[in-house]
Amino acid sequence: MYKSLVLDADKCTSCLQCEMACSMHHEGMFNPARSRIKVFEFEHGARSIPYTCTQCEEAWCLHACPTSAIVINHTTGAKEVIADKCVGCKVCTIACPYGTINYQAASGKVVKCDLCGGDPQCAEACPTGAIVYQ
Amino acid sequence: MKITVKTGGLLYEYLPPDRTANRATLDIAEGATPHQVMQDLGFPADGSYLVIVNGELIAPEKRPELRLADGDQLSINPPLKGG
Amino acid sequence: MAWQKQVLRVDLTNGTSHKEPLNMEWAEQYLGERGLATKYLWEMMDARTDPMSPDNVLIFATGPLTGTMASTSGRYAVVTKGPLTGAIACSNSGGKFGAELKYAGYDMLILEGRAPEPSYLYINDDDVQILPAGDLWGATVWHTEETLKKMHQDPQIKVASIGIAGERGVRYACVVNDLHRAAGRSGVGAVMGSKNLKAVAARGTKGVRVADPKGFMQVVKETHKLLAENSGVREMTELGTNAMIDAMQDFGGLPTRNFQEVQFEGTEKINPAAMMEKRPNGHRNLLTNKACFGCTIACGRIAHIDEDHFTIVNRKEYWHASGGLEYETAFAFGPVVGVDDIDALTFAGFLMNEHGMDPISFGVTLAAAMELYEMGVITKQDTDGIELKFGNPEALTVMAEKTGKYEGFGQLLGLGSKRLCEKYGHPELFMGVKGQEFAGYDSRALQGMGLGYATSNRGACHLKHDTFAEDMEDQTGKGKALPCKESQDATAALDSTGICLFTAGAWGSDNLARQVDAACGGGWTTERFLEMGERVWTLERLYNLKAGFTAKDDNLPERLLKTPAPSGTAKGKVNELDKMLPEYYTVRGWNQEGEPTEQTLHRLGL
Ligand code: SF4
């Protein structure tokens, strides 16, 4: 069994430390707009829900990709995008039923959660235990 | 002799299990000081607290000196900030 | 680095905007947020300007740490000349708007002039548009925020806006962002209204870089840990700032019924325990806690009101959660007006956010009106038939709504306590300094607080200095001047970073300086950081002196100086301002007229 990111909305305070940690790791800057994990807020903040790729077994994105740019990392189980192979056609973004693989205009490629190679920075940054890697 | 203790903030966590909310009645030794009572309850020694006995402010240097009397009301609040 | 090095200037009169480089020479001297905005304000406008005229300048400023992973990094400040006081206004807010503005690429947004028609500003990275407000003029903050997100089809937009109170010039109208976070004090929302500006809607996707990412992340890790392990921070997380109310009650520093008393018999009905209590019908006031952007403390409370409560029983639009009681709102709707109905207090809080008003100034103004009513100076005829007695929850919520909508007696309450009391011939009932109402601490019990109130540059304020520790140990004027001065400088420095004041206890200035240093590319020692704070404080003072304030205005009401506290630990005491103030001027390097000496100005490079 691979470890996975366990998200507990009840513990989320919507501080967005996860989004900043994610963007720092992947983009070298603090930029929630480019984070692979997103927190959604409802009812004036009474509910805050962190949300990212579940690394689902079916891996619709992987199967939909015409250039085989999405591969499985067999250490972590993460479905990873090989940026060099991605041509930015966005077919994967349509295939994914969860909306967690997204096109990034700045790079012209898609991005998704890659579990940071087994040390997910969002879980590391979460102050309340709403995101745990286990 | 018996005194009543009332705590503010999360300091009720130091009160004995038979507390009601943030209040407890304590059986203490004759002549015990606020300092001793707090020590016995396990208040971290390095913390700073607001200590009041019967409505009177007890400065830190007085806490090991003042002898409590039967029926005294001791109120302990955590260090305060902001708002 | 850390700074975006860009300022967005908007000329509302001519409907134009342009981007200009941030003045880095000033940034090295004043850092950002409060400090840097003060410098810009000082350079850009004559301090004698009427605050409600188009010549007033309104600045939204982020700090170098805003939008970074430093904990509590969501802060921004609104700096302008305040219409409540006539002094410099600097109101600080959390939520998510500040970080978003910075992500759009701007350290600061400077608004000048007055739009010819009600407008709002839309910022999407480089795309900046001044658009007609249309139907949004006259709408609530909550409606405005929701509508703008829909109109621009982007739920990620962050909005800072004003309600009717701000449009109509309620003297303590605030700017509200993210539904329930506010640049609350001194009437900065009224300035926005006077500029015909309803809202700023911002969306930013550019991100923020720091000079030394590795070093910064290391410091951030350590400073996060300091917060996580601090017992005071844990109190904030678990109980919220209202944890303070029990201590103030025991201490006898909880201003009650317009500061006639210092302890409130209803405290236990509105304290954190009451917020968390499950009632027989299953209702519980508090739902959860919530963080501002980047904050690992999460002091914010999200609460809801019992649907059967008189305030909302027939008003389904309020059958939802929103920002709950904090210490200052609990004080301003509770003890100072004598009300102990927690649902009424919570509803009053909703109304403040929805209509964009400062709860402290509103509550203390209402308290003065209640005292006038009980004295028979005003009657039911003045108050639209409402029994304006201390303790009447209906008086609280009805007047909150009337003031928010600028109706009936609410228009007079919207003047603020000073103008209201003067109007009715009882200036002595105004509880505040320089036209701004006190927060929830009585300065007969907290001596240093009195000095802080008297000398705060934005009028009475509890957030610009920190002498709590000294005040809890000794209830005389002795030894308060120096810690007051030093904490004022440290707070001014902190307020210039983009960080929340509630980190201060766990971090101190050195841990802040370390984060600034790693983010800004070095050179920020604690000494330089604190000197910057002193420079900011002194420049604010210079602004006020130029605006016409003198040492006479560093004062407290007679009630606190002559009428002894009736109960509590300070029973029989008055505030000893006359002893503290001369000493304060001396430690500041000011003359006894309260003016910085040449030497002091020179030392600070002013
Ligand atoms: S401590 Fe409270 S006010 Fe400060 S940033 Fe965190 S949630 Fe916001």
CSV table of N, CA, C and O in Angstrom, one decimal, chain C residues 281-367:
chain,number,residue,atom,x,y,z
C,281,ASN,N,-31.6,23.3,23.8
C,281,ASN,CA,-32.2,23.1,22.5
C,281,ASN,C,-31.2,22.6,21.5
C,281,ASN,O,-31.4,22.5,20.3
C,282,GLY,N,-29.9,22.4,22.0
C,282,GLY,CA,-28.9,21.8,21.1
C,282,GLY,C,-28.1,22.9,20.4
C,282,GLY,O,-27.1,22.6,19.8
C,283,HIS,N,-28.5,24.1,20.5
C,283,HIS,CA,-27.7,25.2,19.8
C,283,HIS,C,-26.4,25.5,20.6
C,283,HIS,O,-26.4,25.5,21.8
C,284,ARG,N,-25.4,25.8,19.8
C,284,ARG,CA,-24.1,26.2,20.3
C,284,ARG,C,-23.7,27.4,19.5
C,284,ARG,O,-23.7,27.4,18.3
C,285,ASN,N,-23.3,28.5,20.2
C,285,ASN,CA,-23.0,29.7,19.5
C,285,ASN,C,-21.8,29.5,18.6
C,285,ASN,O,-21.8,29.9,17.4
C,286,LEU,N,-20.7,28.9,19.1
C,286,LEU,CA,-19.5,28.8,18.4
C,286,LEU,C,-19.5,27.6,17.5
C,286,LEU,O,-19.9,26.5,17.9
C,287,LEU,N,-19.1,27.8,16.2
C,287,LEU,CA,-19.0,26.6,15.3
C,287,LEU,C,-17.6,26.1,15.2
C,287,LEU,O,-17.3,24.9,15.3
C,288,THR,N,-16.7,27.0,14.9
C,288,THR,CA,-15.3,26.6,14.6
C,288,THR,C,-14.4,27.8,14.7
C,288,THR,O,-14.9,28.9,14.9
C,289,ASN,N,-13.1,27.6,14.6
C,289,ASN,CA,-12.2,28.7,14.5
C,289,ASN,C,-11.7,28.8,13.1
C,289,ASN,O,-11.8,27.9,12.3
C,290,LYS,N,-11.1,30.0,12.8
C,290,LYS,CA,-10.8,30.2,11.4
C,290,LYS,C,-9.5,31.1,11.4
C,290,LYS,O,-9.4,32.0,12.2
C,291,ALA,N,-8.7,30.9,10.4
C,291,ALA,CA,-7.5,31.6,10.3
C,291,ALA,C,-7.6,32.7,9.2
C,291,ALA,O,-8.3,32.6,8.3
C,292,CYS,N,-6.8,33.7,9.4
C,292,CYS,CA,-6.5,34.7,8.3
C,292,CYS,C,-5.5,34.0,7.4
C,292,CYS,O,-4.9,32.9,7.7
C,293,PHE,N,-5.2,34.6,6.3
C,293,PHE,CA,-4.2,34.1,5.3
C,293,PHE,C,-2.9,33.8,6.0
C,293,PHE,O,-2.3,34.6,6.7
C,294,GLY,N,-2.4,32.6,5.8
C,294,GLY,CA,-1.1,32.2,6.3
C,294,GLY,C,-0.9,32.1,7.8
C,294,GLY,O,0.1,31.8,8.3
C,295,CYS,N,-2.1,32.1,8.5
C,295,CYS,CA,-2.0,32.2,10.0
C,295,CYS,C,-2.0,30.8,10.6
C,295,CYS,O,-3.0,30.0,10.4
C,296,THR,N,-1.0,30.4,11.4
C,296,THR,CA,-1.1,29.2,12.1
C,296,THR,C,-1.6,29.3,13.5
C,296,THR,O,-1.6,28.3,14.3
C,297,ILE,N,-2.2,30.5,13.8
C,297,ILE,CA,-2.8,30.6,15.2
C,297,ILE,C,-4.3,30.4,15.0
C,297,ILE,O,-4.9,29.6,15.8
C,298,ALA,N,-4.9,31.1,14.1
C,298,ALA,CA,-6.4,30.9,13.9
C,298,ALA,C,-7.2,31.4,15.1
C,298,ALA,O,-8.0,30.6,15.6
C,299,CYS,N,-7.1,32.6,15.4
C,299,CYS,CA,-7.9,33.1,16.6
C,299,CYS,C,-9.3,33.4,16.2
C,299,CYS,O,-10.2,33.6,17.1
C,300,GLY,N,-9.6,33.5,14.9
C,300,GLY,CA,-11.0,33.9,14.5
C,300,GLY,C,-12.0,33.0,14.9
C,300,GLY,O,-11.8,31.7,14.9
C,301,ARG,N,-13.2,33.5,15.3
C,301,ARG,CA,-14.3,32.6,15.7
C,301,ARG,C,-15.4,32.7,14.6
C,301,ARG,O,-15.7,33.7,14.1
C,302,ILE,N,-15.9,31.5,14.3
C,302,ILE,CA,-17.1,31.5,13.4
C,302,ILE,C,-18.3,31.0,14.2
C,302,ILE,O,-18.2,29.9,14.9
C,303,ALA,N,-19.3,31.8,14.2
C,303,ALA,CA,-20.5,31.5,15.1
C,303,ALA,C,-21.8,31.6,14.4
C,303,ALA,O,-21.8,32.1,13.2
C,304,HIS,N,-22.8,31.2,15.0
C,304,HIS,CA,-24.2,31.4,14.4
C,304,HIS,C,-25.1,31.7,15.6
C,304,HIS,O,-24.9,31.4,16.7
C,305,ILE,N,-26.3,32.3,15.2
C,305,ILE,CA,-27.3,32.7,16.2
C,305,ILE,C,-28.4,31.7,16.2
C,305,ILE,O,-28.8,31.2,15.1
C,306,ASP,N,-29.0,31.5,17.3
C,306,ASP,CA,-30.1,30.6,17.5
C,306,ASP,C,-31.3,31.2,16.6
C,306,ASP,O,-31.6,32.4,16.7
C,307,GLU,N,-31.8,30.3,15.7
C,307,GLU,CA,-32.8,30.8,14.8
C,307,GLU,C,-34.1,31.3,15.5
C,307,GLU,O,-34.9,32.0,14.9
C,308,ASP,N,-34.3,30.9,16.7
C,308,ASP,CA,-35.5,31.4,17.4
C,308,ASP,C,-35.2,32.7,18.2
C,308,ASP,O,-36.1,33.3,18.8
C,309,HIS,N,-34.0,33.2,18.1
C,309,HIS,CA,-33.7,34.4,18.9
C,309,HIS,C,-34.4,35.6,18.2
C,309,HIS,O,-34.6,35.7,17.0
C,310,PHE,N,-34.8,36.6,19.1
C,310,PHE,CA,-35.7,37.7,18.6
C,310,PHE,C,-35.0,38.4,17.4
C,310,PHE,O,-35.7,39.0,16.6
C,311,THR,N,-33.7,38.5,17.4
C,311,THR,CA,-33.0,39.3,16.4
C,311,THR,C,-33.2,38.7,15.0
C,311,THR,O,-33.2,39.5,14.0
C,312,ILE,N,-33.3,37.4,14.8
C,312,ILE,CA,-33.3,36.9,13.5
C,312,ILE,C,-34.5,35.9,13.2
C,312,ILE,O,-34.6,35.3,12.2
C,313,VAL,N,-35.4,35.8,14.2
C,313,VAL,CA,-36.5,34.8,14.1
C,313,VAL,C,-37.2,34.9,12.7
C,313,VAL,O,-37.5,33.9,12.1
C,314,ASN,N,-37.4,36.1,12.3
C,314,ASN,CA,-38.1,36.3,11.0
C,314,ASN,C,-37.2,36.7,9.9
C,314,ASN,O,-37.6,37.2,8.9
C,315,ARG,N,-35.9,36.5,10.1
C,315,ARG,CA,-35.0,37.0,9.1
C,315,ARG,C,-34.0,35.9,8.6
C,315,ARG,O,-32.9,35.8,9.1
C,316,LYS,N,-34.5,35.1,7.7
C,316,LYS,CA,-33.8,33.9,7.3
C,316,LYS,C,-32.4,34.2,6.7
C,316,LYS,O,-31.5,33.4,6.7
C,317,GLU,N,-32.3,35.4,6.2
C,317,GLU,CA,-31.0,35.8,5.6
C,317,GLU,C,-29.9,35.8,6.6
C,317,GLU,O,-28.7,35.8,6.2
C,318,TYR,N,-30.2,35.7,7.9
C,318,TYR,CA,-29.1,35.7,8.9
C,318,TYR,C,-29.0,34.3,9.5
C,318,TYR,O,-28.3,34.1,10.5
C,319,TRP,N,-29.7,33.3,8.9
C,319,TRP,CA,-29.6,31.9,9.4
C,319,TRP,C,-28.4,31.2,8.9
C,319,TRP,O,-28.4,30.2,8.2
C,320,HIS,N,-27.3,31.8,9.1
C,320,HIS,CA,-26.0,31.2,8.6
C,320,HIS,C,-24.9,31.6,9.6
C,320,HIS,O,-25.0,32.5,10.4
C,321,ALA,N,-23.8,31.0,9.4
C,321,ALA,CA,-22.6,31.3,10.2
C,321,ALA,C,-21.9,32.5,9.7
C,321,ALA,O,-22.0,32.9,8.5
C,322,SER,N,-21.2,33.2,10.6
C,322,SER,CA,-20.3,34.3,10.2
C,322,SER,C,-19.4,34.6,11.4
C,322,SER,O,-19.3,33.9,12.3
C,323,GLY,N,-18.6,35.7,11.2
C,323,GLY,CA,-17.6,36.0,12.3
C,323,GLY,C,-18.2,36.1,13.6
C,323,GLY,O,-19.2,36.9,13.8
C,324,GLY,N,-17.7,35.5,14.6
C,324,GLY,CA,-18.3,35.5,16.0
C,324,GLY,C,-17.5,36.5,16.9
C,324,GLY,O,-16.7,37.3,16.4
C,325,LEU,N,-17.8,36.4,18.2
C,325,LEU,CA,-17.3,37.4,19.1
C,325,LEU,C,-15.8,37.3,19.4
C,325,LEU,O,-15.3,36.2,19.5
C,326,GLU,N,-15.2,38.4,19.4
C,326,GLU,CA,-13.8,38.5,19.8
C,326,GLU,C,-13.9,39.3,21.1
C,326,GLU,O,-14.9,39.8,21.5
C,327,TYR,N,-12.7,39.5,21.7
C,327,TYR,CA,-12.8,40.3,23.0
C,327,TYR,C,-13.4,41.7,22.8
C,327,TYR,O,-14.2,42.1,23.5
C,328,GLU,N,-12.9,42.4,21.8
C,328,GLU,CA,-13.3,43.7,21.6
C,328,GLU,C,-14.8,43.9,21.3
C,328,GLU,O,-15.5,44.8,21.7
C,329,THR,N,-15.3,42.9,20.5
C,329,THR,CA,-16.7,43.0,20.2
C,329,THR,C,-17.5,42.6,21.4
C,329,THR,O,-18.6,43.2,21.7
C,330,ALA,N,-17.0,41.6,22.1
C,330,ALA,CA,-17.8,41.2,23.3
C,330,ALA,C,-17.8,42.4,24.3
C,330,ALA,O,-18.9,42.7,24.9
C,331,PHE,N,-16.8,43.1,24.4
C,331,PHE,CA,-16.7,44.3,25.3
C,331,PHE,C,-17.7,45.4,24.8
C,331,PHE,O,-18.5,46.0,25.5
C,332,ALA,N,-17.6,45.6,23.4
C,332,ALA,CA,-18.3,46.8,22.9
C,332,ALA,C,-19.8,46.6,22.8
C,332,ALA,O,-20.6,47.5,22.8
C,333,PHE,N,-20.3,45.3,22.7
C,333,PHE,CA,-21.7,45.0,22.7
C,333,PHE,C,-22.2,44.5,24.0
C,333,PHE,O,-23.4,44.3,24.2
C,334,GLY,N,-21.2,44.2,24.9
C,334,GLY,CA,-21.6,43.6,26.2
C,334,GLY,C,-21.4,44.7,27.3
C,334,GLY,O,-22.3,45.6,27.4
C,335,PRO,N,-20.4,44.5,28.2
C,335,PRO,CA,-20.3,45.4,29.4
C,335,PRO,C,-20.5,46.9,29.1
C,335,PRO,O,-21.2,47.5,29.9
C,336,VAL,N,-19.9,47.4,28.1
C,336,VAL,CA,-19.9,48.9,28.0
C,336,VAL,C,-21.3,49.4,27.7
C,336,VAL,O,-21.6,50.5,28.0
C,337,VAL,N,-22.2,48.5,27.2
C,337,VAL,CA,-23.6,48.9,27.0
C,337,VAL,C,-24.5,48.1,28.0
C,337,VAL,O,-25.7,48.2,27.9
C,338,GLY,N,-23.9,47.3,28.8
C,338,GLY,CA,-24.6,46.5,29.8
C,338,GLY,C,-25.4,45.4,29.3
C,338,GLY,O,-26.3,44.9,30.0
C,339,VAL,N,-25.2,44.9,28.1
C,339,VAL,CA,-26.0,43.8,27.6
C,339,VAL,C,-25.3,42.5,27.8
C,339,VAL,O,-24.1,42.3,27.6
C,340,ASP,N,-26.1,41.4,28.1
C,340,ASP,CA,-25.5,40.1,28.3
C,340,ASP,C,-26.1,39.0,27.5
C,340,ASP,O,-26.0,37.8,27.8
C,341,ASP,N,-26.9,39.4,26.5
C,341,ASP,CA,-27.5,38.4,25.6
C,341,ASP,C,-26.6,38.0,24.5
C,341,ASP,O,-26.4,38.8,23.5
C,342,ILE,N,-26.0,36.9,24.6
C,342,ILE,CA,-24.9,36.5,23.7
C,342,ILE,C,-25.3,36.5,22.2
C,342,ILE,O,-24.6,36.8,21.3
C,343,ASP,N,-26.6,36.1,22.0
C,343,ASP,CA,-27.0,36.1,20.6
C,343,ASP,C,-27.2,37.5,20.0
C,343,ASP,O,-26.9,37.8,18.9
C,344,ALA,N,-27.6,38.4,20.9
C,344,ALA,CA,-27.8,39.8,20.5
C,344,ALA,C,-26.4,40.4,20.2
C,344,ALA,O,-26.2,41.1,19.2
C,345,LEU,N,-25.4,40.0,21.0
C,345,LEU,CA,-24.0,40.5,20.8
C,345,LEU,C,-23.5,39.9,19.4
C,345,LEU,O,-22.9,40.7,18.7
C,346,THR,N,-23.8,38.6,19.2
C,346,THR,CA,-23.3,38.0,18.0
C,346,THR,C,-23.9,38.7,16.8
C,346,THR,O,-23.3,39.0,15.8
C,347,PHE,N,-25.2,39.0,16.9
C,347,PHE,CA,-25.9,39.6,15.8
C,347,PHE,C,-25.4,41.0,15.5
C,347,PHE,O,-25.2,41.4,14.4
C,348,ALA,N,-25.1,41.7,16.6
C,348,ALA,CA,-24.5,43.1,16.4
C,348,ALA,C,-23.2,43.0,15.7
C,348,ALA,O,-22.9,43.8,14.8
C,349,GLY,N,-22.5,41.9,16.0
C,349,GLY,CA,-21.2,41.7,15.3
C,349,GLY,C,-21.4,41.4,13.8
C,349,GLY,O,-20.7,42.0,13.0
C,350,PHE,N,-22.4,40.6,13.5
C,350,PHE,CA,-22.7,40.4,12.1
C,350,PHE,C,-23.0,41.7,11.4
C,350,PHE,O,-22.5,42.0,10.3
C,351,LEU,N,-23.8,42.5,12.1
C,351,LEU,CA,-24.3,43.8,11.5
C,351,LEU,C,-23.1,44.7,11.2
C,351,LEU,O,-23.0,45.4,10.2
C,352,MET,N,-22.1,44.7,12.1
C,352,MET,CA,-20.9,45.6,11.9
C,352,MET,C,-20.2,45.1,10.7
C,352,MET,O,-19.8,46.0,9.9
C,353,ASN,N,-20.0,43.8,10.5
C,353,ASN,CA,-19.3,43.3,9.3
C,353,ASN,C,-20.1,43.6,8.0
C,353,ASN,O,-19.6,44.0,7.0
C,354,GLU,N,-21.4,43.3,8.1
C,354,GLU,CA,-22.3,43.5,7.0
C,354,GLU,C,-22.3,44.9,6.5
C,354,GLU,O,-22.4,45.2,5.3
C,355,HIS,N,-22.4,45.8,7.5
C,355,HIS,CA,-22.5,47.2,7.1
C,355,HIS,C,-21.2,48.0,7.1
C,355,HIS,O,-21.2,49.2,6.8
C,356,GLY,N,-20.2,47.4,7.6
C,356,GLY,CA,-18.9,48.0,7.6
C,356,GLY,C,-18.7,49.1,8.6
C,356,GLY,O,-18.5,50.3,8.3
C,357,MET,N,-18.7,48.7,9.9
C,357,MET,CA,-18.5,49.7,11.0
C,357,MET,C,-17.6,49.1,12.1
C,357,MET,O,-17.6,47.9,12.3
C,358,ASP,N,-16.9,50.0,12.7
C,358,ASP,CA,-16.0,49.6,13.8
C,358,ASP,C,-16.8,49.3,15.1
C,358,ASP,O,-17.5,50.2,15.6
C,359,PRO,N,-16.8,48.1,15.5
C,359,PRO,CA,-17.6,47.8,16.7
C,359,PRO,C,-17.2,48.5,17.9
C,359,PRO,O,-18.1,48.9,18.7
C,360,ILE,N,-15.9,48.8,18.1
C,360,ILE,CA,-15.5,49.5,19.3
C,360,ILE,C,-16.1,50.9,19.4
C,360,ILE,O,-16.8,51.3,20.4
C,361,SER,N,-15.9,51.6,18.3
C,361,SER,CA,-16.4,53.0,18.3
C,361,SER,C,-18.0,53.0,18.4
C,361,SER,O,-18.6,53.8,19.1
C,362,PHE,N,-18.6,52.1,17.7
C,362,PHE,CA,-20.1,52.0,17.7
C,362,PHE,C,-20.5,51.7,19.2
C,362,PHE,O,-21.4,52.5,19.7
C,363,GLY,N,-20.0,50.7,19.8
C,363,GLY,CA,-20.4,50.3,21.1
C,363,GLY,C,-20.2,51.4,22.1
C,363,GLY,O,-21.1,51.7,23.0
C,364,VAL,N,-19.1,52.1,22.1
C,364,VAL,CA,-18.8,53.1,23.1
C,364,VAL,C,-19.6,54.3,22.8
C,364,VAL,O,-20.0,55.1,23.8
C,365,THR,N,-19.9,54.6,21.6
C,365,THR,CA,-20.8,55.7,21.3
C,365,THR,C,-22.2,55.4,21.8
C,365,THR,O,-22.9,56.3,22.4
C,366,LEU,N,-22.7,54.2,21.5
C,366,LEU,CA,-24.0,53.8,22.0
C,366,LEU,C,-24.0,53.9,23.6
C,366,LEU,O,-25.0,54.4,24.1
C,367,ALA,N,-22.9,53.5,24.2
C,367,ALA,CA,-22.9,53.6,25.7
C,367,ALA,C,-23.1,55.0,26.1
C,367,ALA,O,-23.8,55.3,27.1
